[in-house]
XYZ file of C-alpha atoms in Angstrom:
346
model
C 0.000 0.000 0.000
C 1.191 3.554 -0.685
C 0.262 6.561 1.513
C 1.218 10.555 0.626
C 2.555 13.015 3.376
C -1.221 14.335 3.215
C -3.070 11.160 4.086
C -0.485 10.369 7.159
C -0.751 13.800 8.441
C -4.825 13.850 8.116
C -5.158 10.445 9.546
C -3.025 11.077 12.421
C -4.271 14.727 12.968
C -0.578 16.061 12.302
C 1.064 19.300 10.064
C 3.364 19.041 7.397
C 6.405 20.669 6.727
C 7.734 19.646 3.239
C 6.067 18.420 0.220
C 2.669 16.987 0.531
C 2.772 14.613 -1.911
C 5.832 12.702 -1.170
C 4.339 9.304 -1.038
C 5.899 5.835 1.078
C 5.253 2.223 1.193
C 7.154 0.936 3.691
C 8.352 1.589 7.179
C 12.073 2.208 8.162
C 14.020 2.913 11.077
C 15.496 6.479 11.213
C 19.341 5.841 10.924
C 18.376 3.125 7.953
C 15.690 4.856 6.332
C 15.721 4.428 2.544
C 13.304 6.316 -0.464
C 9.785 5.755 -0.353
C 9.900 4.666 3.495
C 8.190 6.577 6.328
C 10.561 6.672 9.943
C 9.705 8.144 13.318
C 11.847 10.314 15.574
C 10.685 9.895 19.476
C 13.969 10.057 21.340
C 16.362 13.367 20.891
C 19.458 11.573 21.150
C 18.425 10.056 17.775
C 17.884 13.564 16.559
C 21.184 13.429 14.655
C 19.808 10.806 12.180
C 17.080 13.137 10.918
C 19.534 15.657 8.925
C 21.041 12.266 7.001
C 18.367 9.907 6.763
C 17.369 9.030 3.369
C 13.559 8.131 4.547
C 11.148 10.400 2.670
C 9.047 10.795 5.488
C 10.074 11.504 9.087
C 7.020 11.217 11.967
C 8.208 14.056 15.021
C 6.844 15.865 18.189
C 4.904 18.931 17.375
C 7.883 20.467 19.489
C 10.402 19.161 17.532
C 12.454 22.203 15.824
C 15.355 21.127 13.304
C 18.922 22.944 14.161
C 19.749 21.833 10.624
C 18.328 21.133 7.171
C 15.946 18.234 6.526
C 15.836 16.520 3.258
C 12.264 14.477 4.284
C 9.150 16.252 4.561
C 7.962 16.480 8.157
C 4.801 14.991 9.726
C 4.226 16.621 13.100
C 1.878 15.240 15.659
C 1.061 15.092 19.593
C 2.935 11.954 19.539
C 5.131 10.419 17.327
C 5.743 6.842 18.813
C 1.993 6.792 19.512
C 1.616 7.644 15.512
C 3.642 4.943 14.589
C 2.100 2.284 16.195
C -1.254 3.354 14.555
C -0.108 3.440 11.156
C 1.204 0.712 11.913
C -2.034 -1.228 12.944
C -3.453 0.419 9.925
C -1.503 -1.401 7.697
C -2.296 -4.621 10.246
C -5.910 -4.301 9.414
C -4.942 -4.213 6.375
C -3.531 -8.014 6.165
C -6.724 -10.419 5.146
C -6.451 -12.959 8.333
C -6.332 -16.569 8.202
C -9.910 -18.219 7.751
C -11.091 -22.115 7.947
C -10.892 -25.484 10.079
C -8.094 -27.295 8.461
C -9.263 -31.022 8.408
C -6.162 -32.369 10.169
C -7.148 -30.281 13.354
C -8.858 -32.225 16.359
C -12.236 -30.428 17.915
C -13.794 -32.552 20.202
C -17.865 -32.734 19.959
C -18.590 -31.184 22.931
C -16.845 -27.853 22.074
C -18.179 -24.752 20.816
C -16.857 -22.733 17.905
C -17.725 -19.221 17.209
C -18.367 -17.614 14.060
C -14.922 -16.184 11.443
C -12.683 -18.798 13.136
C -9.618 -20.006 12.018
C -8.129 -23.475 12.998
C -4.686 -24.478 12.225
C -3.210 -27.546 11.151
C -2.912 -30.257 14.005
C -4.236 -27.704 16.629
C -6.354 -29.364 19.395
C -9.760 -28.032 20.965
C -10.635 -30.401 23.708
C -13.785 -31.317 25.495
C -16.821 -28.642 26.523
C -13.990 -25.422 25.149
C -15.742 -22.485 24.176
C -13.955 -20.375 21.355
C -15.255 -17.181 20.559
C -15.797 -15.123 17.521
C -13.447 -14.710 14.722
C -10.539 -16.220 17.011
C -7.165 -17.699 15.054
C -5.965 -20.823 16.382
C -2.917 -21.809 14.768
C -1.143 -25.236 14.061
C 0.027 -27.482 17.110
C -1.787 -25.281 19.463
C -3.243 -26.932 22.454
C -6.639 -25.624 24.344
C -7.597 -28.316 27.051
C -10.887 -28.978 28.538
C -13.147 -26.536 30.018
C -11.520 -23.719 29.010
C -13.219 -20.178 27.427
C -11.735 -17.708 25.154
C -13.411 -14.771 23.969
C -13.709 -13.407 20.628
C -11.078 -11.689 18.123
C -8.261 -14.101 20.054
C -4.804 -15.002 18.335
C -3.214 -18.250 19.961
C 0.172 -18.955 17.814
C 2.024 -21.786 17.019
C 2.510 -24.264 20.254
C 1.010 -22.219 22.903
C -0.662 -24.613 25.479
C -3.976 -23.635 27.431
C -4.667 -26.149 30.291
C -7.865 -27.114 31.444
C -10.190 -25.071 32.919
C -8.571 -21.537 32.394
C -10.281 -18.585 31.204
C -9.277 -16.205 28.702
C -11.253 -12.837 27.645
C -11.964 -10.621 24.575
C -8.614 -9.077 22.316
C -6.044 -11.460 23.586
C -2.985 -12.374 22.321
C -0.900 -15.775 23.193
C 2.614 -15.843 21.388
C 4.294 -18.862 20.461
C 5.091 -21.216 22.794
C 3.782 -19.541 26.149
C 1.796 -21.988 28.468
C -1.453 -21.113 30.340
C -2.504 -23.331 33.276
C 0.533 -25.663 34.098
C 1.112 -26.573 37.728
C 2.310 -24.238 40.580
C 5.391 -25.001 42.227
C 4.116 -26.413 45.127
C 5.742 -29.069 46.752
C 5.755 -29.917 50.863
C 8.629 -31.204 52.532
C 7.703 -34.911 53.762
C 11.301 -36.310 55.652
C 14.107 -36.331 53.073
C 11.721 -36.059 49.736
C 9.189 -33.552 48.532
C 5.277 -34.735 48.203
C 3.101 -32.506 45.529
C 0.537 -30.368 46.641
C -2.343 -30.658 43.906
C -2.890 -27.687 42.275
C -6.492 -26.832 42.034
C -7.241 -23.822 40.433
C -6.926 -21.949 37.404
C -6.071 -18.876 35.528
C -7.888 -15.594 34.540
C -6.765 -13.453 31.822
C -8.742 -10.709 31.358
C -9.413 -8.484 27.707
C -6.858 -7.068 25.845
C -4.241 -8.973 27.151
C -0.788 -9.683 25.351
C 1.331 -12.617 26.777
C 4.892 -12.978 24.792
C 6.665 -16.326 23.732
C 7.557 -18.813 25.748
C 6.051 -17.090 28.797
C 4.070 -19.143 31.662
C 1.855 -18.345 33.598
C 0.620 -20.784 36.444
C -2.630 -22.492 37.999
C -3.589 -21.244 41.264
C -3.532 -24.034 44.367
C -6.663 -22.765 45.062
C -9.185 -20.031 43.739
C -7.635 -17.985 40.318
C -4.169 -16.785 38.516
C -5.293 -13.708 37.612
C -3.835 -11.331 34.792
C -6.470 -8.102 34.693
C -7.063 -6.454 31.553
C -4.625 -4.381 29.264
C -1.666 -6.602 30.449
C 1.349 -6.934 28.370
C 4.066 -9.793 29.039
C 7.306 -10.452 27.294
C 8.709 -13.428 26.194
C 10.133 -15.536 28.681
C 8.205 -14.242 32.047
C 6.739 -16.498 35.094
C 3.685 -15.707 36.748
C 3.066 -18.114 39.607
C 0.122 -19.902 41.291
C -2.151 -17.255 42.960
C -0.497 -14.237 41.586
C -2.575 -11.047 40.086
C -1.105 -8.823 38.094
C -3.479 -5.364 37.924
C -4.668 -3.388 34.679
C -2.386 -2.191 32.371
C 0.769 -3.245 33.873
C 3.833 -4.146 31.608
C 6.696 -6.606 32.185
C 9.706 -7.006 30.087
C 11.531 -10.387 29.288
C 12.540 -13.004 32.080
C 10.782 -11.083 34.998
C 9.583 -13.534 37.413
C 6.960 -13.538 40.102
C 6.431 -15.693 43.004
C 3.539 -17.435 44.544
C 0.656 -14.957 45.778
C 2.023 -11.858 44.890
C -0.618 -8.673 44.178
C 1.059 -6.483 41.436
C -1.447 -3.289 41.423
C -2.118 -1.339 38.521
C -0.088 0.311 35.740
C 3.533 -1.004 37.002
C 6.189 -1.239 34.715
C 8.753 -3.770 35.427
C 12.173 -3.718 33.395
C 14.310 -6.955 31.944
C 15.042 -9.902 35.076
C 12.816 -7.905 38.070
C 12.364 -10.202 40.530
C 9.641 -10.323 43.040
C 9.985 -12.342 46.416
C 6.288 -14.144 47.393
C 3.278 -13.003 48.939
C 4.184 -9.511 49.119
C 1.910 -6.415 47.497
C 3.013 -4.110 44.874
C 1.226 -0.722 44.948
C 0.015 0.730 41.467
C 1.930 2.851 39.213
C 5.340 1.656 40.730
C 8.318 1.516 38.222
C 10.921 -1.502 38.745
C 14.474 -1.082 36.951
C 16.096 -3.728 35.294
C 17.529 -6.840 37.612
C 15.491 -5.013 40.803
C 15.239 -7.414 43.502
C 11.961 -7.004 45.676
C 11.448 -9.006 48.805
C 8.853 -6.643 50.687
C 5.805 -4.773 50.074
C 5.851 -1.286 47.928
C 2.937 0.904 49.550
C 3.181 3.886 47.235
C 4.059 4.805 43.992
C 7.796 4.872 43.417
C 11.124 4.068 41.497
C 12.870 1.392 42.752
C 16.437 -0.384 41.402
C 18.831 -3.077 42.812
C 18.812 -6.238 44.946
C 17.137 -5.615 47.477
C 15.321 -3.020 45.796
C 15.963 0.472 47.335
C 13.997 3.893 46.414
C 16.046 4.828 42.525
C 17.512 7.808 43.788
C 19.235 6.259 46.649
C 20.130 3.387 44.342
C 22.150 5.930 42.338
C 23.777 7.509 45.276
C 25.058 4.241 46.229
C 25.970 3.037 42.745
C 28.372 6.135 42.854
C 29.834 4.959 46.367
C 30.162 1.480 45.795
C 32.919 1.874 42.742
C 35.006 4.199 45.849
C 34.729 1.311 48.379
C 38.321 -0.292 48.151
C 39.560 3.356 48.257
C 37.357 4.111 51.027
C 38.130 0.834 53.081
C 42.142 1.391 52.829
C 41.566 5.401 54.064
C 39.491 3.693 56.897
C 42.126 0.979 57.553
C 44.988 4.155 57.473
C 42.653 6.085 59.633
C 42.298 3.280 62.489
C 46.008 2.712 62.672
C 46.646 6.544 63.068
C 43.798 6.966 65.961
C 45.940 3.627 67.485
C 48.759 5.742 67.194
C 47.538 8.767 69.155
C 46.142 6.835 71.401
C 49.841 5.015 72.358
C 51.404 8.789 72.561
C 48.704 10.109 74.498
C 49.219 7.074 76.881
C 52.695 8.368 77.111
């Protein structure tokens, strides 16, 4: 598909500051960009790129004010990350989606098929499952008993949905991720360990987005629960009994222990870890490799292991690198009050 300067700009609401009718059809990053590609500039310290790109279009920040001479024509909008993505998903909508049983999937009688669905090669629907509208089940995926998934859901290649779990409206399961398996729970009986059945299942609310290879497990007792608006990374555990509140985003090979209440709209960065049964107020940030092993009451940045408020985290970052400096000084210090001490003694 091909779009002009003047289409962008009066889809997205934005001004124009070049030629009009400079048309693209395709997308490109900024320091890459090529003819006939639209790019985006969010971040400043990319700004450099914009004065050599070769992209014909450049989405910026109504703010944004060039210090030198642009070769693309300009698209200017409130926001132009937020742009991006919906061109993008414009051109999404675009893509005719898959449509059809394929004969080689399994769907057991007693299940229930919505209307516009697509079912992949091999892919298994098991007893009593109830698949909503214009879903897209694709090949080797597994959906076990009992389970319910609303409409407009995408379940890719391998993902695995054990029994009984519950998925809503708008969701998306990436390859590989598995919904449902055990809890870790395991009681110590003399030298050995003896399971502890796990009983329950797992909620995932609307508009949920759940990366590859991510897992997310059954509650002992009562509900998983992942509230709406959720987006997981690939390569994340959720574990029995957890919820995880609205909106709240997690980035690759976080992990979460057993009974843990994440509130809403948290952001957690790459390998956050979260200790068990401890509460996580909303709209708290967690850097990258941030170790938590108590509550968070109030909204906050936190970094390290164990996590500590960011600010301080950064005061003792600086520190820590002066430690074998600081320790000798200290050592020196000691031996010189020892000194005193002797002549004073004198």
């Amino acid at each position: 598909m091909e779009f002009s300067a003047q289409q962008i700009a009066s889809f997205l609401g934005g001004t124009i500051e070049g030629n009009p009718d400079v048309k693209v059809s395709n997308f490109s990053k900024i320091e890459e960009g090529k003819p006939g590609t639209l790019s985006f500039l969010a971040n400043p310290k990319y700004e450099h790129h914009i004065y050599n790109t070769e992209a014909s279009i450049v989405l910026v920040n109504n703010d944004f004010t060039p210090t030198e001479p642009v070769k693309a024509t300009l698209v200017k909008v409130a926001n132009a990350y937020a742009g991006l993505a919906m061109l993008l998903n414009m051109v999404e909508q675009t893509k005719k989606p898959k449509a059809g049983i394929n004969p080689t999937a399994f769907i057991a009688t007693t299940a229930t098929i919505g209307e516009g669905c697509y079912i992949g090669n091999f892919a298994y629907i098991g007893e009593n499952v109830k698949l909503g509208n214009n879903c897209q089940v694709y090949p080797h995926a597994y959906v076990g008993d009992n389970v319910t998934i609303g409409d407009n859901c995408i379940l890719y290649p391998h993902i695995t949905v054990y029994r009984d779990c519950i998925i809503g409206n708008n969701c998306i399961l990436h390859a590989g991720c598995v919904i449902g398996a055990d809890g870790f729970g395991f009681a110590p009986e003399g030298e050995s360990y003896k399971k502890i059945p796990q009983l329950g299942n797992v909620i995932i609310e609307d508009d949920v987005e759940i990366g590859a290879n991510t897992t997310i497990d059954r509650a002992v007792m009562d509900s998983t629960i992942i509230r709406k608006g959720v987006k997981l990374d690939n390569l994340v555990q959720i574990a029995h009994n957890v919820e995880v509140g609205d909106n709240t985003v997690m980035a690759s090979q976080v992990g979460i222990a057993g009974s843990v209440k994440v509130g809403k709209h948290c952001m957690f960065g790459g390998q956050v870890g979260l200790a068990g049964h401890i509460h996580i107020a909303d709209n708290v940030v967690f850097g990258a490799q941030a170790g938590v092993i108590s509550d968070i009451k109030e909204a906050t940045t936190v970094l390290g292991a164990p996590a500590i408020n960011a600010k301080a985290f950064m005061r003792s970052s600086a520190i820590f690198s002066r430690l074998p400096d600081m320790y000798r000084t200290m050592g020196q210090l000691q031996r010189e009050i020892e000194q005193l001490k002797k002549e004073i003694n004198k």
